[in-house]
PDB file of C-alpha atoms in Angstrom:
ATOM      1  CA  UNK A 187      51.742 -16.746  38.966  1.00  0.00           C
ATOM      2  CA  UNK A 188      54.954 -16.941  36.693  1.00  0.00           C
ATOM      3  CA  UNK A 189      54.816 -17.080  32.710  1.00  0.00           C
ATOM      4  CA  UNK A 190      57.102 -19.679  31.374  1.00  0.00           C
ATOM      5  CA  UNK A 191      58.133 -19.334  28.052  1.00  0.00           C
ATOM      6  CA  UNK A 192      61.098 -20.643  27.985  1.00  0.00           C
ATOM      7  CA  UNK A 193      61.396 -24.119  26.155  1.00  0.00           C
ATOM      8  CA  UNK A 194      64.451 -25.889  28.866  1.00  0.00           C
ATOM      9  CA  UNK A 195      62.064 -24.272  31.694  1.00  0.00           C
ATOM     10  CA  UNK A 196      59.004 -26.005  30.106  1.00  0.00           C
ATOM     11  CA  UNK A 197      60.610 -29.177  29.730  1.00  0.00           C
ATOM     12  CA  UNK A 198      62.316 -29.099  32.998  1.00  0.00           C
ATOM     13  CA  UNK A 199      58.683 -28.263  35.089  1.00  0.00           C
ATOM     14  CA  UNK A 200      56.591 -30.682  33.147  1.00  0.00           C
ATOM     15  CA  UNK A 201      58.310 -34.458  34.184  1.00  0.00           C
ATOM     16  CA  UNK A 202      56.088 -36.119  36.594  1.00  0.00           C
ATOM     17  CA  UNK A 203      58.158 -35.767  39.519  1.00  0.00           C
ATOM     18  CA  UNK A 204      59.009 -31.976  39.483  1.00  0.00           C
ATOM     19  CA  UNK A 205      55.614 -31.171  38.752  1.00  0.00           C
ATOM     20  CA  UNK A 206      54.778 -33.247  41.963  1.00  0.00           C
ATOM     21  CA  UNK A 207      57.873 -31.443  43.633  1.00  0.00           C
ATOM     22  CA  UNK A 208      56.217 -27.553  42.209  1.00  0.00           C
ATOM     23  CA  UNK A 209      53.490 -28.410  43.573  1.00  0.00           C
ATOM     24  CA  UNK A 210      54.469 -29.292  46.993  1.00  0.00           C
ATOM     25  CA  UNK A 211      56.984 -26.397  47.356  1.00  0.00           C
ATOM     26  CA  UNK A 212      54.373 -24.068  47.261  1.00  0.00           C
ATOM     27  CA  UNK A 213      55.127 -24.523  50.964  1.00  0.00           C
ATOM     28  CA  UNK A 214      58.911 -24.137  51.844  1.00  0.00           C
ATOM     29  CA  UNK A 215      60.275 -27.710  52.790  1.00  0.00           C
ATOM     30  CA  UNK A 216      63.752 -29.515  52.643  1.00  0.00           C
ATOM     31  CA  UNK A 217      64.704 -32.174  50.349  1.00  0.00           C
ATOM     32  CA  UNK A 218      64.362 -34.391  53.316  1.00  0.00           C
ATOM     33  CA  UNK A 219      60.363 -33.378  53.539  1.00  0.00           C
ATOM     34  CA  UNK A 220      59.544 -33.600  50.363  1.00  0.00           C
ATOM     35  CA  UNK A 221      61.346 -37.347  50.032  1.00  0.00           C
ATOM     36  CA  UNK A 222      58.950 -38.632  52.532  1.00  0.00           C
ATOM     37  CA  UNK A 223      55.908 -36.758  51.251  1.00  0.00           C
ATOM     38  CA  UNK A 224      56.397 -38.423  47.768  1.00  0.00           C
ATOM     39  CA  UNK A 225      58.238 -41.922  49.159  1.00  0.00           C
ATOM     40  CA  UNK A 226      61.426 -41.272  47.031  1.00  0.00           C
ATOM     41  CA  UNK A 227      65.091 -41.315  48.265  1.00  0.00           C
ATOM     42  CA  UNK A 228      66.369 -38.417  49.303  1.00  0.00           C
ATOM     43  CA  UNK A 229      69.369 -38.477  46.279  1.00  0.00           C
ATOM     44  CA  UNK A 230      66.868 -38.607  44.003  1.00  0.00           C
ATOM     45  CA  UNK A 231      64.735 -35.779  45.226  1.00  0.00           C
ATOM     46  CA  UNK A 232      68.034 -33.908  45.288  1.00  0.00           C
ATOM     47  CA  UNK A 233      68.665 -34.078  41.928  1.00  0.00           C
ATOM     48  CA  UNK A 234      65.686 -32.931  40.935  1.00  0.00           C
ATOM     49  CA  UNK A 235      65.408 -29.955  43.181  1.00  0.00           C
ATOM     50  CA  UNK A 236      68.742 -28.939  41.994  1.00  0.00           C
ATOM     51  CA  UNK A 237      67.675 -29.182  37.696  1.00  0.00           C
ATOM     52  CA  UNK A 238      64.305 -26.870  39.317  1.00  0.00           C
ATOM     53  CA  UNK A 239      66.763 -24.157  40.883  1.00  0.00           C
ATOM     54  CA  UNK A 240      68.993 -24.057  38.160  1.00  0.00           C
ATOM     55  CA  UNK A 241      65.614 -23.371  36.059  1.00  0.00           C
ATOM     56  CA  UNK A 242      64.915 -20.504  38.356  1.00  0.00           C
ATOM     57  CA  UNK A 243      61.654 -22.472  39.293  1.00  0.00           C
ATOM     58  CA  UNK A 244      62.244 -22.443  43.082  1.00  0.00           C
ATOM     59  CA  UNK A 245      64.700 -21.057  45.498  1.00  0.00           C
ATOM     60  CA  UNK A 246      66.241 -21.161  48.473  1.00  0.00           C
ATOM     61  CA  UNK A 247      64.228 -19.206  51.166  1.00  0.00           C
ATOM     62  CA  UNK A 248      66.729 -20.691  54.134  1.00  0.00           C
ATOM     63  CA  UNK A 249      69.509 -22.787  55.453  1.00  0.00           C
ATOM     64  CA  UNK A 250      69.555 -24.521  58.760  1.00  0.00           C
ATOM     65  CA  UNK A 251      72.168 -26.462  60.736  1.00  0.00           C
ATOM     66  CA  UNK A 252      70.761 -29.680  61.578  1.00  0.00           C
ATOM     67  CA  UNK A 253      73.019 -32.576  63.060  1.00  0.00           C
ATOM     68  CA  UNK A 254      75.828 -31.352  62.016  1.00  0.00           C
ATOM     69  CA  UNK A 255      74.457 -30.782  57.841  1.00  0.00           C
ATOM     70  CA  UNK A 256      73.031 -27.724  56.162  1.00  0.00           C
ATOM     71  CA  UNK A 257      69.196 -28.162  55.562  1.00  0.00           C
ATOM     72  CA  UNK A 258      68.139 -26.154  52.560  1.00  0.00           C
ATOM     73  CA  UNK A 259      64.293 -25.423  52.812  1.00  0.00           C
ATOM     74  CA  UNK A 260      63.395 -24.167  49.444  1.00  0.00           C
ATOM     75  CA  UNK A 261      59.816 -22.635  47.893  1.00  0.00           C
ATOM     76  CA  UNK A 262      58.622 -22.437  44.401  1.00  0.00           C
ATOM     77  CA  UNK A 263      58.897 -19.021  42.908  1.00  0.00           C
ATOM     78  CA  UNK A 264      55.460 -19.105  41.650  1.00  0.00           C
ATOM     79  CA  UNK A 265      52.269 -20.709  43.206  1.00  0.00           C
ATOM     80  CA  UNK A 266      51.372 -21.106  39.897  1.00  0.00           C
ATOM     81  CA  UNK A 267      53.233 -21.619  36.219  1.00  0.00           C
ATOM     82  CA  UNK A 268      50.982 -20.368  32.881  1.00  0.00           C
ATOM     83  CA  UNK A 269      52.814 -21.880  29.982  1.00  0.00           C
ATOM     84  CA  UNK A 270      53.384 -20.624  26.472  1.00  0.00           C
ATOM     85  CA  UNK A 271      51.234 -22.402  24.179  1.00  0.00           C
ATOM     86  CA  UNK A 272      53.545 -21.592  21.591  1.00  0.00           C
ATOM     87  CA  UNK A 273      56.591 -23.159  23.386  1.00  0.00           C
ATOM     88  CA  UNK A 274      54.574 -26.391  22.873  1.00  0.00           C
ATOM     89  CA  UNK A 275      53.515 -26.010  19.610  1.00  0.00           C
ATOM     90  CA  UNK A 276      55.000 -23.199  17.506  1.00  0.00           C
ATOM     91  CA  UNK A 277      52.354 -23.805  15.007  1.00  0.00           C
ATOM     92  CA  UNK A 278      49.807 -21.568  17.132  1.00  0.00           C
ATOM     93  CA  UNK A 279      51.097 -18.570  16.303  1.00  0.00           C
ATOM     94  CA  UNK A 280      50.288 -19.347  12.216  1.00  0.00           C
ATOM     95  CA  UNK A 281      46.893 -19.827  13.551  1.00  0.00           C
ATOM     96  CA  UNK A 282      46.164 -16.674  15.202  1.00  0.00           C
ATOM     97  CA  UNK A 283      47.717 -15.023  12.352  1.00  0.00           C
ATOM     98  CA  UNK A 284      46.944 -16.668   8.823  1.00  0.00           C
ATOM     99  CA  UNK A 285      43.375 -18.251   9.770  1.00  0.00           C
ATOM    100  CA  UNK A 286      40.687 -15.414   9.488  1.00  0.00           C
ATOM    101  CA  UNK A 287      37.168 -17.685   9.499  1.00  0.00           C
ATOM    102  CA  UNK A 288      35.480 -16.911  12.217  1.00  0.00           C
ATOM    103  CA  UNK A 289      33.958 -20.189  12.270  1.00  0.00           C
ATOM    104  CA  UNK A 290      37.083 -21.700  12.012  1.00  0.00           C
ATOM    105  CA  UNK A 291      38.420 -24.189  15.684  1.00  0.00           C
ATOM    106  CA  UNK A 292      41.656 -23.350  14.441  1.00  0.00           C
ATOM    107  CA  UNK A 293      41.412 -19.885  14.291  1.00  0.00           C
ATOM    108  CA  UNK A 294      39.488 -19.455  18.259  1.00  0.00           C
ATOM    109  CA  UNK A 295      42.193 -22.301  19.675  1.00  0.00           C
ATOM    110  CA  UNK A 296      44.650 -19.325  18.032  1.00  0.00           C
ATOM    111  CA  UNK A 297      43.041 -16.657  19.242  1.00  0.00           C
ATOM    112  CA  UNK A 298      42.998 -18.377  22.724  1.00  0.00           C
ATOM    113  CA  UNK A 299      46.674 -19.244  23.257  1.00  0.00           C
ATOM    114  CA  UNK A 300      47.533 -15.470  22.282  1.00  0.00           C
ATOM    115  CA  UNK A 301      45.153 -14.673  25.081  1.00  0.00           C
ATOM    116  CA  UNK A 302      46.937 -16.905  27.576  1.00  0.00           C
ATOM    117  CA  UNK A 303      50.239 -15.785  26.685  1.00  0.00           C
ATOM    118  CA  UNK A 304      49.672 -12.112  26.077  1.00  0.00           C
ATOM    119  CA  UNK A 305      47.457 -11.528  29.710  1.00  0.00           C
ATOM    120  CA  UNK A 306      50.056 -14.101  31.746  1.00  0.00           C
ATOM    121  CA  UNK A 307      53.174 -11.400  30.345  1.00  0.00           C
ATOM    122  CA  UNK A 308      50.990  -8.449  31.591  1.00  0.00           C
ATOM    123  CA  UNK A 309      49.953 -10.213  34.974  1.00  0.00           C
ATOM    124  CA  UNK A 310      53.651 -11.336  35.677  1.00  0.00           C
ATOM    125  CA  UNK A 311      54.804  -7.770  34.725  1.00  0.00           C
ATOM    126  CA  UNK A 312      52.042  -5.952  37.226  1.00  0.00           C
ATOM    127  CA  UNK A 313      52.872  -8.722  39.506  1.00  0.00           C
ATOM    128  CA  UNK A 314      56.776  -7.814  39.430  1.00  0.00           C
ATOM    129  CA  UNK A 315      55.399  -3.871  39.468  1.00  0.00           C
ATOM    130  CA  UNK A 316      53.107  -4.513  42.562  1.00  0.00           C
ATOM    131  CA  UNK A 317      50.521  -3.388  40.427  1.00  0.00           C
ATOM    132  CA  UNK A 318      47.054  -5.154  39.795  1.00  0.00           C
ATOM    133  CA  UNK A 319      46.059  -5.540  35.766  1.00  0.00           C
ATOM    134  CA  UNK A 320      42.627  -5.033  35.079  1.00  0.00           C
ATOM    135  CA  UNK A 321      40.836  -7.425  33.641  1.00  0.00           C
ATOM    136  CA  UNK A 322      37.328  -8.805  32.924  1.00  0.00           C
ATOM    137  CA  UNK A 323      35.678 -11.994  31.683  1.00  0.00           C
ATOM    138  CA  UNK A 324      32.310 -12.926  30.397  1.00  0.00           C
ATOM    139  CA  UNK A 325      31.290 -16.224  30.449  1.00  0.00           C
ATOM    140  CA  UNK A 326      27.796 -18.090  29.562  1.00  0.00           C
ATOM    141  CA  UNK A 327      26.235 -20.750  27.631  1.00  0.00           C
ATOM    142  CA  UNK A 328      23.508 -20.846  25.447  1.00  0.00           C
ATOM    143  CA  UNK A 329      21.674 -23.880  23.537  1.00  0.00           C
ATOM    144  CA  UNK A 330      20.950 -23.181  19.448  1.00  0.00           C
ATOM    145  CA  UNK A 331      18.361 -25.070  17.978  1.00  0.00           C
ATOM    146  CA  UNK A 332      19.636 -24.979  14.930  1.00  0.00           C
ATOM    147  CA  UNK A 333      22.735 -25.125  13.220  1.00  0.00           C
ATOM    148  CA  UNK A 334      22.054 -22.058  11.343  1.00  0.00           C
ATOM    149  CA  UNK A 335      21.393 -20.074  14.509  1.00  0.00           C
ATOM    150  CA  UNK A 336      24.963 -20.396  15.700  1.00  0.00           C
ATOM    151  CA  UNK A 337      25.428 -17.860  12.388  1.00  0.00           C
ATOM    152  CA  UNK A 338      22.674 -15.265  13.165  1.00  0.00           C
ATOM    153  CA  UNK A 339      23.646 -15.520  17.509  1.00  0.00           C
ATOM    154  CA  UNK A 340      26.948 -14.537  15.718  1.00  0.00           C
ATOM    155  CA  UNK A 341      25.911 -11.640  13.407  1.00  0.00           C
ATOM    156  CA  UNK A 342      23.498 -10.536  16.058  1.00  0.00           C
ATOM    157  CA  UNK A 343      26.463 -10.379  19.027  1.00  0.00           C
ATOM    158  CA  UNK A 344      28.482  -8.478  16.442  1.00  0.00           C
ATOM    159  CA  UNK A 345      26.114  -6.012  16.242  1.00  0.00           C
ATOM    160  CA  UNK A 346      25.210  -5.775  19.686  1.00  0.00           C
ATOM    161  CA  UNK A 347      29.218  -5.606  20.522  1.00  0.00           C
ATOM    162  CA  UNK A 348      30.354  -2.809  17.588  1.00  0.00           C
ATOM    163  CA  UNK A 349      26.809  -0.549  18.839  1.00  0.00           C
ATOM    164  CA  UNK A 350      28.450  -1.082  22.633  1.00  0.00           C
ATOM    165  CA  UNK A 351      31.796  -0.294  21.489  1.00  0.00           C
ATOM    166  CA  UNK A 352      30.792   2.675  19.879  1.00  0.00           C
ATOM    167  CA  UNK A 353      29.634   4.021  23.011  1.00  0.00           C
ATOM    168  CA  UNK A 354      32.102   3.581  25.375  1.00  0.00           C
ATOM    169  CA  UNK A 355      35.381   3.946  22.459  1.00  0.00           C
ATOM    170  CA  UNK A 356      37.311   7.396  23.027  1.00  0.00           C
ATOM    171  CA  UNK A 357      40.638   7.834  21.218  1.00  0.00           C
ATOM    172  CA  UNK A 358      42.917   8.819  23.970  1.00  0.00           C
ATOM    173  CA  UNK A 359      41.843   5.767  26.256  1.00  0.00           C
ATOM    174  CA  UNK A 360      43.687   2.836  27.220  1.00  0.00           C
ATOM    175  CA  UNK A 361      42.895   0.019  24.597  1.00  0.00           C
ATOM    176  CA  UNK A 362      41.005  -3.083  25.411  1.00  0.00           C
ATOM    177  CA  UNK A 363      41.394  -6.427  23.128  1.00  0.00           C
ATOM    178  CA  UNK A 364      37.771  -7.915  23.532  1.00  0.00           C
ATOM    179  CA  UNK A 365      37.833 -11.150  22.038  1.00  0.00           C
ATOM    180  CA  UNK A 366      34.000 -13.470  21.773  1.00  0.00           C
ATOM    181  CA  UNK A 367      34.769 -17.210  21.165  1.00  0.00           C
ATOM    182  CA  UNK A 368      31.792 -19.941  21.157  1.00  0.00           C
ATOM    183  CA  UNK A 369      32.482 -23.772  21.234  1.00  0.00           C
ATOM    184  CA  UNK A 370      30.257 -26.695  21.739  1.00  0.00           C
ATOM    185  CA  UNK A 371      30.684 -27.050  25.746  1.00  0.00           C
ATOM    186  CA  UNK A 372      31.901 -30.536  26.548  1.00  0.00           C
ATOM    187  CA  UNK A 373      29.621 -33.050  27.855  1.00  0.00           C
ATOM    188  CA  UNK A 374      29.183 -33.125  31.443  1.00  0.00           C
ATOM    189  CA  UNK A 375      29.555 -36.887  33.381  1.00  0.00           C
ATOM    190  CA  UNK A 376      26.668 -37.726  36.063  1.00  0.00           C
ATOM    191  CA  UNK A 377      27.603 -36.048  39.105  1.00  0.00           C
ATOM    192  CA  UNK A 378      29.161 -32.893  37.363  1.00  0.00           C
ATOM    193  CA  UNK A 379      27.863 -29.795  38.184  1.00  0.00           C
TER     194      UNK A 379
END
């Protein structure tokens, strides 16, 4: 995995084609490959590959001598790109930090992106360190009769969270950021599981 929060590396992953070409590269392959996996001449596919390396998006792995020509087989330097949210909209940021209702979509879509960009810097780092970063996630969904019993599932979590908190909190530990979020969860299509 590789954060990208550079704006020119954003823009330069995200056209159609080189997000085709990331994708393929996660396998090395030669511009000569990858032209007849995506039906594309080979110029083209060229130029491309070339805007991705300057980007430091993939690299060259190897260079063969093939009829007489150098073949450059090249891989992506990530399996996998997280992206800023707040290279795509700056406005985030004010989110996280000026919104404070906790009922507020603003304020958990705020909340998110800092998650997303504040984990994918750690997991790059430990990544680049060999390391592991520790991590967890809970995840579940639960149906509310009411409107009014979104409010007291909240109060009660609260509770249940500071009382758990208390328990295990010890000054000279490593800090955790727990964050709780709830949204409606989007409606599922026959067939989805």
């Amino acid at each position: 995995m590789r954060f990208v929060e550079d704006s020119e590396q954003v823009r330069l992953a995200l056209s159609p084609i080189r997000r085709r070409l990331l994708e393929l590269l996660r396998e090395p392959a030669s511009a000569t490959q990858l032209a007849a996996a995506l039906d594309l001449p080979r110029q083209r596919v060229n130029y491309h590959l070339r805007e991705l390396e300057k980007a430091g998006l993939i690299e060259l792995i190897e260079e063969r001598r093939r009829r007489g020509l150098t073949e450059r087989i090249l891989r992506a330097t990530a399996a996998t790109l997280v992206i800023d949210p707040l290279v795509v909209d700056p406005l985030l940021g004010r989110a996280f930090t000026e919104i404070q209702d906790q009922y507020a979509a603003e304020h958990l879509v705020g909340v998110a992106a800092a998650t997303v960009r504040d984990v994918a810097r750690m997991q790059s780092t430990a990544e680049a360190d060999g390391k592991r970063l520790l991590t967890f996630t809970l995840e579940t969904e639960v149906r509310f009769a009411e409107p009014g019993d979104v409010h007291r599932f909240t109060n009660a979590l609260t509770e249940a969270v500071r009382q758990v908190v208390e328990e295990f909190d010890t000054a000279a530990g490593r800090p955790y950021r727990l964050i709780a979020g709830g949204h409606p969860a989007p409606r599922r299509t026959e067939g989805e599981s």
